[in-house]
Short mmCIF file of C-alpha atoms and ligand atoms in Angstrom, two decimals:
data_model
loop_
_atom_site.label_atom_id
_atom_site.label_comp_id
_atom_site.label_asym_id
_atom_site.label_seq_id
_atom_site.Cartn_x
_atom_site.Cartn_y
_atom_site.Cartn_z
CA UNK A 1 65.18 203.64 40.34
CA UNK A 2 67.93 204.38 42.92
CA UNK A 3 66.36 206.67 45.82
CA UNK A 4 68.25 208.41 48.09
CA UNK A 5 66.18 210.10 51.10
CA UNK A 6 68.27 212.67 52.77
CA UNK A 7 66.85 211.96 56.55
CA UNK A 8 65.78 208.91 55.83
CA UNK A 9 65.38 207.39 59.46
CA UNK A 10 63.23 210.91 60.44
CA UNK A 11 59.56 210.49 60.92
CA UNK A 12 58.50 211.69 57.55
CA UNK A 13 61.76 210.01 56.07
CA UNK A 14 61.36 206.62 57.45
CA UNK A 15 57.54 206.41 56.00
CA UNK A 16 58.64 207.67 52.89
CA UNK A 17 61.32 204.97 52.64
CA UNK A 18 58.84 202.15 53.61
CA UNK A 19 56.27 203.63 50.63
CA UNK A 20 59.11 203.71 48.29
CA UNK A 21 60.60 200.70 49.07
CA UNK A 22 56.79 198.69 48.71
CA UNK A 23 57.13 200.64 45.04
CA UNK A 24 59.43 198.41 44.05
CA UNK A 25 62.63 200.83 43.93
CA UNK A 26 66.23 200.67 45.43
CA UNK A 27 65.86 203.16 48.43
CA UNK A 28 68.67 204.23 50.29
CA UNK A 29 68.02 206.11 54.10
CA UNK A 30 70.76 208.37 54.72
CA UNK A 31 71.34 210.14 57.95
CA UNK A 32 74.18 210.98 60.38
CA UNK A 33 73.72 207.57 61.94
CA UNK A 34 74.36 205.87 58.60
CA UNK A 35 77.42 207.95 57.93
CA UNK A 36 75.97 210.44 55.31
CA UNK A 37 76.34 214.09 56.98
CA UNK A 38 75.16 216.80 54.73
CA UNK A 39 76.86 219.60 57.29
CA UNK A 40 80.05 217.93 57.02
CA UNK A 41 79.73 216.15 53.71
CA UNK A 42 80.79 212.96 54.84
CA UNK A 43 79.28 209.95 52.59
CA UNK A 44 77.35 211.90 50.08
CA UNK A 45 79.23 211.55 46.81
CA UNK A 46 79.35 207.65 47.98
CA UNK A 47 75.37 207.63 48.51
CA UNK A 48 74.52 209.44 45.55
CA UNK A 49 76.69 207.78 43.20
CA UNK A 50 73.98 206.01 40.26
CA UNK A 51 70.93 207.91 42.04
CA UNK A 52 68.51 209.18 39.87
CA UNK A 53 66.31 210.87 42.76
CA UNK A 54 66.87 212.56 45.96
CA UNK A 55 64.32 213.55 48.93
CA UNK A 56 65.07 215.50 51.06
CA UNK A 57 63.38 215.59 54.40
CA UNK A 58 66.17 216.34 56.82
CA UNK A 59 65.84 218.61 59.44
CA UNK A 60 68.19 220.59 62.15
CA UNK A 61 68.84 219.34 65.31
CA UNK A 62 67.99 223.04 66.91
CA UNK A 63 65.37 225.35 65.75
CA UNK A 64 67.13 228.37 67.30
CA UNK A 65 67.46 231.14 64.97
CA UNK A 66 71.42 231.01 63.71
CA UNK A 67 71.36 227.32 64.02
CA UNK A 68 68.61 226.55 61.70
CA UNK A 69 69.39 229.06 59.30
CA UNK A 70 73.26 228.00 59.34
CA UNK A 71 71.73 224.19 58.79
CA UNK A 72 69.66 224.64 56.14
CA UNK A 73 72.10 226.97 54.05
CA UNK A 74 74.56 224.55 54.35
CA UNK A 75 72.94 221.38 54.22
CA UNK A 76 71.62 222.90 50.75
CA UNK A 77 74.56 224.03 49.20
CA UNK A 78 76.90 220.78 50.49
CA UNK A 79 73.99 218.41 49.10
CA UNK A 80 73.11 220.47 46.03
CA UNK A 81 76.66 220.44 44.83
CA UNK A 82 76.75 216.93 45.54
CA UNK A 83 74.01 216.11 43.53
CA UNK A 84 75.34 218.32 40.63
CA UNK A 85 78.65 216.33 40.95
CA UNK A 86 76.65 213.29 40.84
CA UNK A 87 74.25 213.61 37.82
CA UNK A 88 70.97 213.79 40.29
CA UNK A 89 67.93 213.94 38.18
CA UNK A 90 65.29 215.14 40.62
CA UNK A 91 65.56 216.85 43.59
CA UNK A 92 62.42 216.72 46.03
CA UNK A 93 62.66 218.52 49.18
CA UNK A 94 60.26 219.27 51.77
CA UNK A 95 59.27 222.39 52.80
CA UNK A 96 56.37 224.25 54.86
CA UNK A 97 53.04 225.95 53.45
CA UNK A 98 53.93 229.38 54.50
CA UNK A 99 57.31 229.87 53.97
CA UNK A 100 57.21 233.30 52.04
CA UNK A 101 54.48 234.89 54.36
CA UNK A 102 56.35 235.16 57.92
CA UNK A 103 59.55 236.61 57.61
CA UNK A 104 59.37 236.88 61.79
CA UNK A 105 59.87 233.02 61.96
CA UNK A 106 63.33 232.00 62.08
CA UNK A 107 62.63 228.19 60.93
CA UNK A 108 60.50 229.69 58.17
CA UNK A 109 62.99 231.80 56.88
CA UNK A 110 65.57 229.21 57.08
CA UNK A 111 63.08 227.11 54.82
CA UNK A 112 62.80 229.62 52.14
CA UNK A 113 66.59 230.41 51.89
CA UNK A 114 66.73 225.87 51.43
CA UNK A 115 63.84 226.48 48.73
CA UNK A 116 65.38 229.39 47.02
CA UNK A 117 69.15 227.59 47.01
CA UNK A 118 66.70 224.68 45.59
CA UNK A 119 65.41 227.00 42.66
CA UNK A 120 68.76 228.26 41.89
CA UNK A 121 70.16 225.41 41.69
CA UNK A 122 69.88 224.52 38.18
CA UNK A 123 68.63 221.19 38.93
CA UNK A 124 65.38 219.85 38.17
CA UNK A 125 63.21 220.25 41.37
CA UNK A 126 60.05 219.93 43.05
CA UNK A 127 59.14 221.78 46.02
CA UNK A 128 56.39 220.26 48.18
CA UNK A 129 54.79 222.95 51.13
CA UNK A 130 52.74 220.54 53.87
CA UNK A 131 51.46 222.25 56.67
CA UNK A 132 52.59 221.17 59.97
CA UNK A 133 52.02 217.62 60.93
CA UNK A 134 49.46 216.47 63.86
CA UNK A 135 52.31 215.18 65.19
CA UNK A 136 53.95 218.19 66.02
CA UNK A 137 50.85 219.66 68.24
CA UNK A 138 52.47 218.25 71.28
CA UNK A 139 55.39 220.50 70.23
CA UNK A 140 53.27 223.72 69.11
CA UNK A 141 51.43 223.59 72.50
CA UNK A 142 55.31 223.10 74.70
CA UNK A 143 56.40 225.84 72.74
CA UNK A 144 53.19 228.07 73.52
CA UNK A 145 53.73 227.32 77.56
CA UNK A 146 54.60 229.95 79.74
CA UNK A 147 54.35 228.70 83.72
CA UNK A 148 50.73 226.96 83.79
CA UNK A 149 49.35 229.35 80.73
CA UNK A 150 49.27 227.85 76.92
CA UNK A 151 48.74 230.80 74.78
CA UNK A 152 47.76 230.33 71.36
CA UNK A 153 46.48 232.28 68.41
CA UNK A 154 43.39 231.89 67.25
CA UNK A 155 44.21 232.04 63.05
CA UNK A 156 43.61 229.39 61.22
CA UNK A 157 45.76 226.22 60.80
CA UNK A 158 45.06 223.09 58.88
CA UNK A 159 47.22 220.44 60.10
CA UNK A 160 47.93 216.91 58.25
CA UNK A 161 48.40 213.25 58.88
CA UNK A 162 52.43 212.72 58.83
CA UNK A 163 51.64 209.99 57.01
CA UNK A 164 49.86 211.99 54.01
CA UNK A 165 52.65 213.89 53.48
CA UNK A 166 54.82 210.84 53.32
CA UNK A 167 52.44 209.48 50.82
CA UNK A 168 52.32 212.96 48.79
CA UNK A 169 56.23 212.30 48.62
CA UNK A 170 56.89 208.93 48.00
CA UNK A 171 54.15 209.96 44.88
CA UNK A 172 56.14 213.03 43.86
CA UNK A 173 59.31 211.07 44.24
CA UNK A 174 58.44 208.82 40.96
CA UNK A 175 57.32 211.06 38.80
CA UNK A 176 58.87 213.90 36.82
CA UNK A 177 60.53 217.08 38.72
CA UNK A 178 57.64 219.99 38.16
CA UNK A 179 60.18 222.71 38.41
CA UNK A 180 57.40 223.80 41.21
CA UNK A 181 55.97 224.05 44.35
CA UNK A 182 53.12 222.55 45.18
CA UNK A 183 50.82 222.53 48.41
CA UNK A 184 49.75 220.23 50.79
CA UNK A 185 47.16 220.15 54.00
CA UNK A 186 44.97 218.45 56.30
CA UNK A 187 41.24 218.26 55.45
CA UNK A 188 39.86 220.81 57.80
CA UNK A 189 40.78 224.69 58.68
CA UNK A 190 40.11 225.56 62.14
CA UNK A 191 41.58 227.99 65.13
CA UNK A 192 44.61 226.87 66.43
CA UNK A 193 43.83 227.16 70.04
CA UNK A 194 40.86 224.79 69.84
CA UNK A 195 42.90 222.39 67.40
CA UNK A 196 45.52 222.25 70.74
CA UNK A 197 42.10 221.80 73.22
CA UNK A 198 40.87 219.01 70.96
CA UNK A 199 44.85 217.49 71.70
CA UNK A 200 44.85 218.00 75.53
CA UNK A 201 41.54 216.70 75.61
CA UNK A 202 42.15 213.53 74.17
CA UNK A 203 45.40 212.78 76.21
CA UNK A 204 43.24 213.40 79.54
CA UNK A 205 45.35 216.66 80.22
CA UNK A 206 43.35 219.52 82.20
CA UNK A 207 45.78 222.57 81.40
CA UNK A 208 43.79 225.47 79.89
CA UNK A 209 44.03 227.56 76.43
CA UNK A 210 44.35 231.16 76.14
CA UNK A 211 43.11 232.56 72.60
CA UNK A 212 45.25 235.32 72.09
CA UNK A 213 45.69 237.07 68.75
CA UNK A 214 49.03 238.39 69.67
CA UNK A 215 50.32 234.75 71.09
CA UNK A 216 53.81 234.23 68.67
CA UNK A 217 53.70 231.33 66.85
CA UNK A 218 57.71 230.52 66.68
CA UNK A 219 58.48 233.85 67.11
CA UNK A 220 55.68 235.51 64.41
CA UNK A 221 52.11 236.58 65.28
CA UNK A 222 49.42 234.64 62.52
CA UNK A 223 46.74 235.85 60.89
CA UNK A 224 44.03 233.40 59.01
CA UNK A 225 46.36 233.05 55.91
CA UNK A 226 49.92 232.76 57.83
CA UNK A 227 49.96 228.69 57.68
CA UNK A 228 47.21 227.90 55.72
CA UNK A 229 46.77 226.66 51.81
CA UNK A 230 46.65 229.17 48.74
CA UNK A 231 44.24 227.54 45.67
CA UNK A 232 44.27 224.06 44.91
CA UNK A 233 46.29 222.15 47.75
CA UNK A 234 46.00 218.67 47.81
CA UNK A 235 43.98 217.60 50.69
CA UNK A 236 44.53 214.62 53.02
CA UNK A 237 42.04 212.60 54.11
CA UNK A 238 42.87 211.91 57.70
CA UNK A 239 40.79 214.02 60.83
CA UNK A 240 42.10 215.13 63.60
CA UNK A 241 39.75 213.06 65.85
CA UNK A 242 40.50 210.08 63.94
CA UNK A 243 44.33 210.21 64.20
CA UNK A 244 44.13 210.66 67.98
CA UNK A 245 41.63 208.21 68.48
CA UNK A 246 43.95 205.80 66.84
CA UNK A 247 46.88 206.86 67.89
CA UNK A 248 45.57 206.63 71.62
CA UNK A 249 44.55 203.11 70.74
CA UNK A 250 47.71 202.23 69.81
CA UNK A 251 49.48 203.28 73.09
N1 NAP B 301 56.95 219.31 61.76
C1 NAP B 301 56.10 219.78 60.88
O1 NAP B 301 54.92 220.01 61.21
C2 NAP B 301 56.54 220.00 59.44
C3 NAP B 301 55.63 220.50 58.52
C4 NAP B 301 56.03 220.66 57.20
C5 NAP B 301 57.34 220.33 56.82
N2 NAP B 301 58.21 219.88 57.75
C6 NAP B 301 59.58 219.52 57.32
O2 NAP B 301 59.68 218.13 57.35
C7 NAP B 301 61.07 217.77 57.36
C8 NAP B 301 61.27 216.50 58.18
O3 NAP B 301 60.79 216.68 59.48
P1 NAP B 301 60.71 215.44 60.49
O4 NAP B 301 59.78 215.88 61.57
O5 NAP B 301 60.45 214.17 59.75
O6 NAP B 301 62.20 215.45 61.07
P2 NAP B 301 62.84 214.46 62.15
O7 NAP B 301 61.93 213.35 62.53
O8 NAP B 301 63.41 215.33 63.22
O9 NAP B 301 64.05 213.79 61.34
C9 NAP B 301 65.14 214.58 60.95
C10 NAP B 301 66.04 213.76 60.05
O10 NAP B 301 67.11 214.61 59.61
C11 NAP B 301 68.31 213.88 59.77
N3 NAP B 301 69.44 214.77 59.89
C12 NAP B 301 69.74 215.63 60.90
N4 NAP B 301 70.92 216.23 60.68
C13 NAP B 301 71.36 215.76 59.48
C14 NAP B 301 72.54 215.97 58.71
N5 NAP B 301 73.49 216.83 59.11
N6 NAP B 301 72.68 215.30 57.55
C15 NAP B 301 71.73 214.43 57.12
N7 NAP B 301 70.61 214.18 57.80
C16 NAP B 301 70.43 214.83 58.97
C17 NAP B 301 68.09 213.04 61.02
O11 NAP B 301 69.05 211.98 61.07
P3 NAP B 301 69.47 211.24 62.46
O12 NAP B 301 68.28 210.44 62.86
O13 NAP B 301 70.65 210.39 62.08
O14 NAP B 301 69.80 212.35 63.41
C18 NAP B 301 66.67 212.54 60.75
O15 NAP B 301 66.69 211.45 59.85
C19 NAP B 301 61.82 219.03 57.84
O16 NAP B 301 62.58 219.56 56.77
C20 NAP B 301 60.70 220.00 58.22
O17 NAP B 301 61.04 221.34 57.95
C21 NAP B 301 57.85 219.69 59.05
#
């Protein structure tokens, strides 16, 4: 089957083209960098001529407000079109567990206008929500500093391997759209301020967490059900402790 992973050299994208590519199938990674520009629209009837497939797991360069929103609209529609043009079977996108539940987050709004354009697109779709990837803590906690102080809320967050999402994709990718969404998550709910000590810990770095209920998470205040799972997510297997005792290992 021919592939096409829109942000294919990202770091969900590349591990979804590696998985893919082991599967056997033609894969193709399309970014900026390879000349496929879903802003502009350069290279995408090219890359999607004879695909029967496309992931999408791009993501904008800023996460300010007007940018994000103004990427993922247009990304959408330039790339949805496309695909129409094009015959696309199956489009798979990623998205974030969440998305309808804090309309106070500019990213997350700008990733339910991409699902909705998704929906209404007329063609055949699945919609996978992950919850946000242990790799992104080191983000989370810069964008929770203020002078020496990293305030964080308390709710609960269930973070996940990047790697188990990539895995949850390259599945998805092969098999028939579900003309749904479906869920995705870590194996283990817990605070996110002590999910951030656990991460400072590790690296050796003394800085201090504030629990604060009011602490904005990306400009929205959480509560236990803001970024976690509804029923029957899948679950990765990967722990916290484990990925950062590895991933220390292999620095
Ligand atoms: N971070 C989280 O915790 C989390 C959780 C759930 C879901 N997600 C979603 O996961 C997706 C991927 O995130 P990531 O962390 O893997 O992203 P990433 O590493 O920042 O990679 C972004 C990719 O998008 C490409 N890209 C940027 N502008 C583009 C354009 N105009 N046209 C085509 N491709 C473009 C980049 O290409 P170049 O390399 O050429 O610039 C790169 O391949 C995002 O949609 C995000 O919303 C993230």
């Amino acid at each position: 089957m021919k592939i096409v992973v829109i942000g294919g050299s990202g770091l969900i994208g590349s591990n979804v083209v590696k998985r893919l590519r082991q599967k056997g199938h033609e894969v193709v990674a399309a970014s900026p960098d390879s000349g496929v520009n879903t802003i502009t629209g350069e290279g995408l009837a090219e890359v999607l001529a004879g695909a029967q497939v496309v992931v999408d797991v791009a993501n904008s360069p800023s996460f300010e407000d007007k940018a994000v929103m103004a990427f993922f609209t247009t990304a959408g529609r330039n790339l949805l079109a496309a695909e129409a043009a094009a015959g696309v079977g199956h489009h798979l996108a990623l998205s974030i567990v969440g998305t309808d539940r804090n309309p106070e987050s500019g990213y997350l709004r700008a990733k339910l206008a991409q699902e909705t354009l998704i929906k209404e697109s007329g063609i055949p779709y699945t919609i996978l929500r992950s919850t946000q990837f242990f790799e992104f803590m080191n983000g989370i906690i810069k964008g929770a500093t203020e002078g020496d102080v990293i305030r964080l809320s308390p709710a609960l967050f269930q973070p996940i391997a990047a790697e188990e999402a990539a895995a949850a994709l390259a599945d998805l990718a092969i098999g028939p759209p579900l003309n749904a969404t479906v869920e995705i998550a870590g194996p283990e709910a817990r605070p996110l301020d002590k999910f951030a000590r656990t991460y400072l810990a590790a690296s050796g770095d003394k800085r201090q967490v504030a629990a604060d209920v009011h602490a904005r998470y990306f400009g929205t205040e959480l509560n236990d059900r803001s970024l976690t799972p509804g029923d029957h997510p899948r679950l990765g297997s990967i722990r916290f402790e484990d990925w950062l005792s590895r991933t220390a290992a292999q620095r």
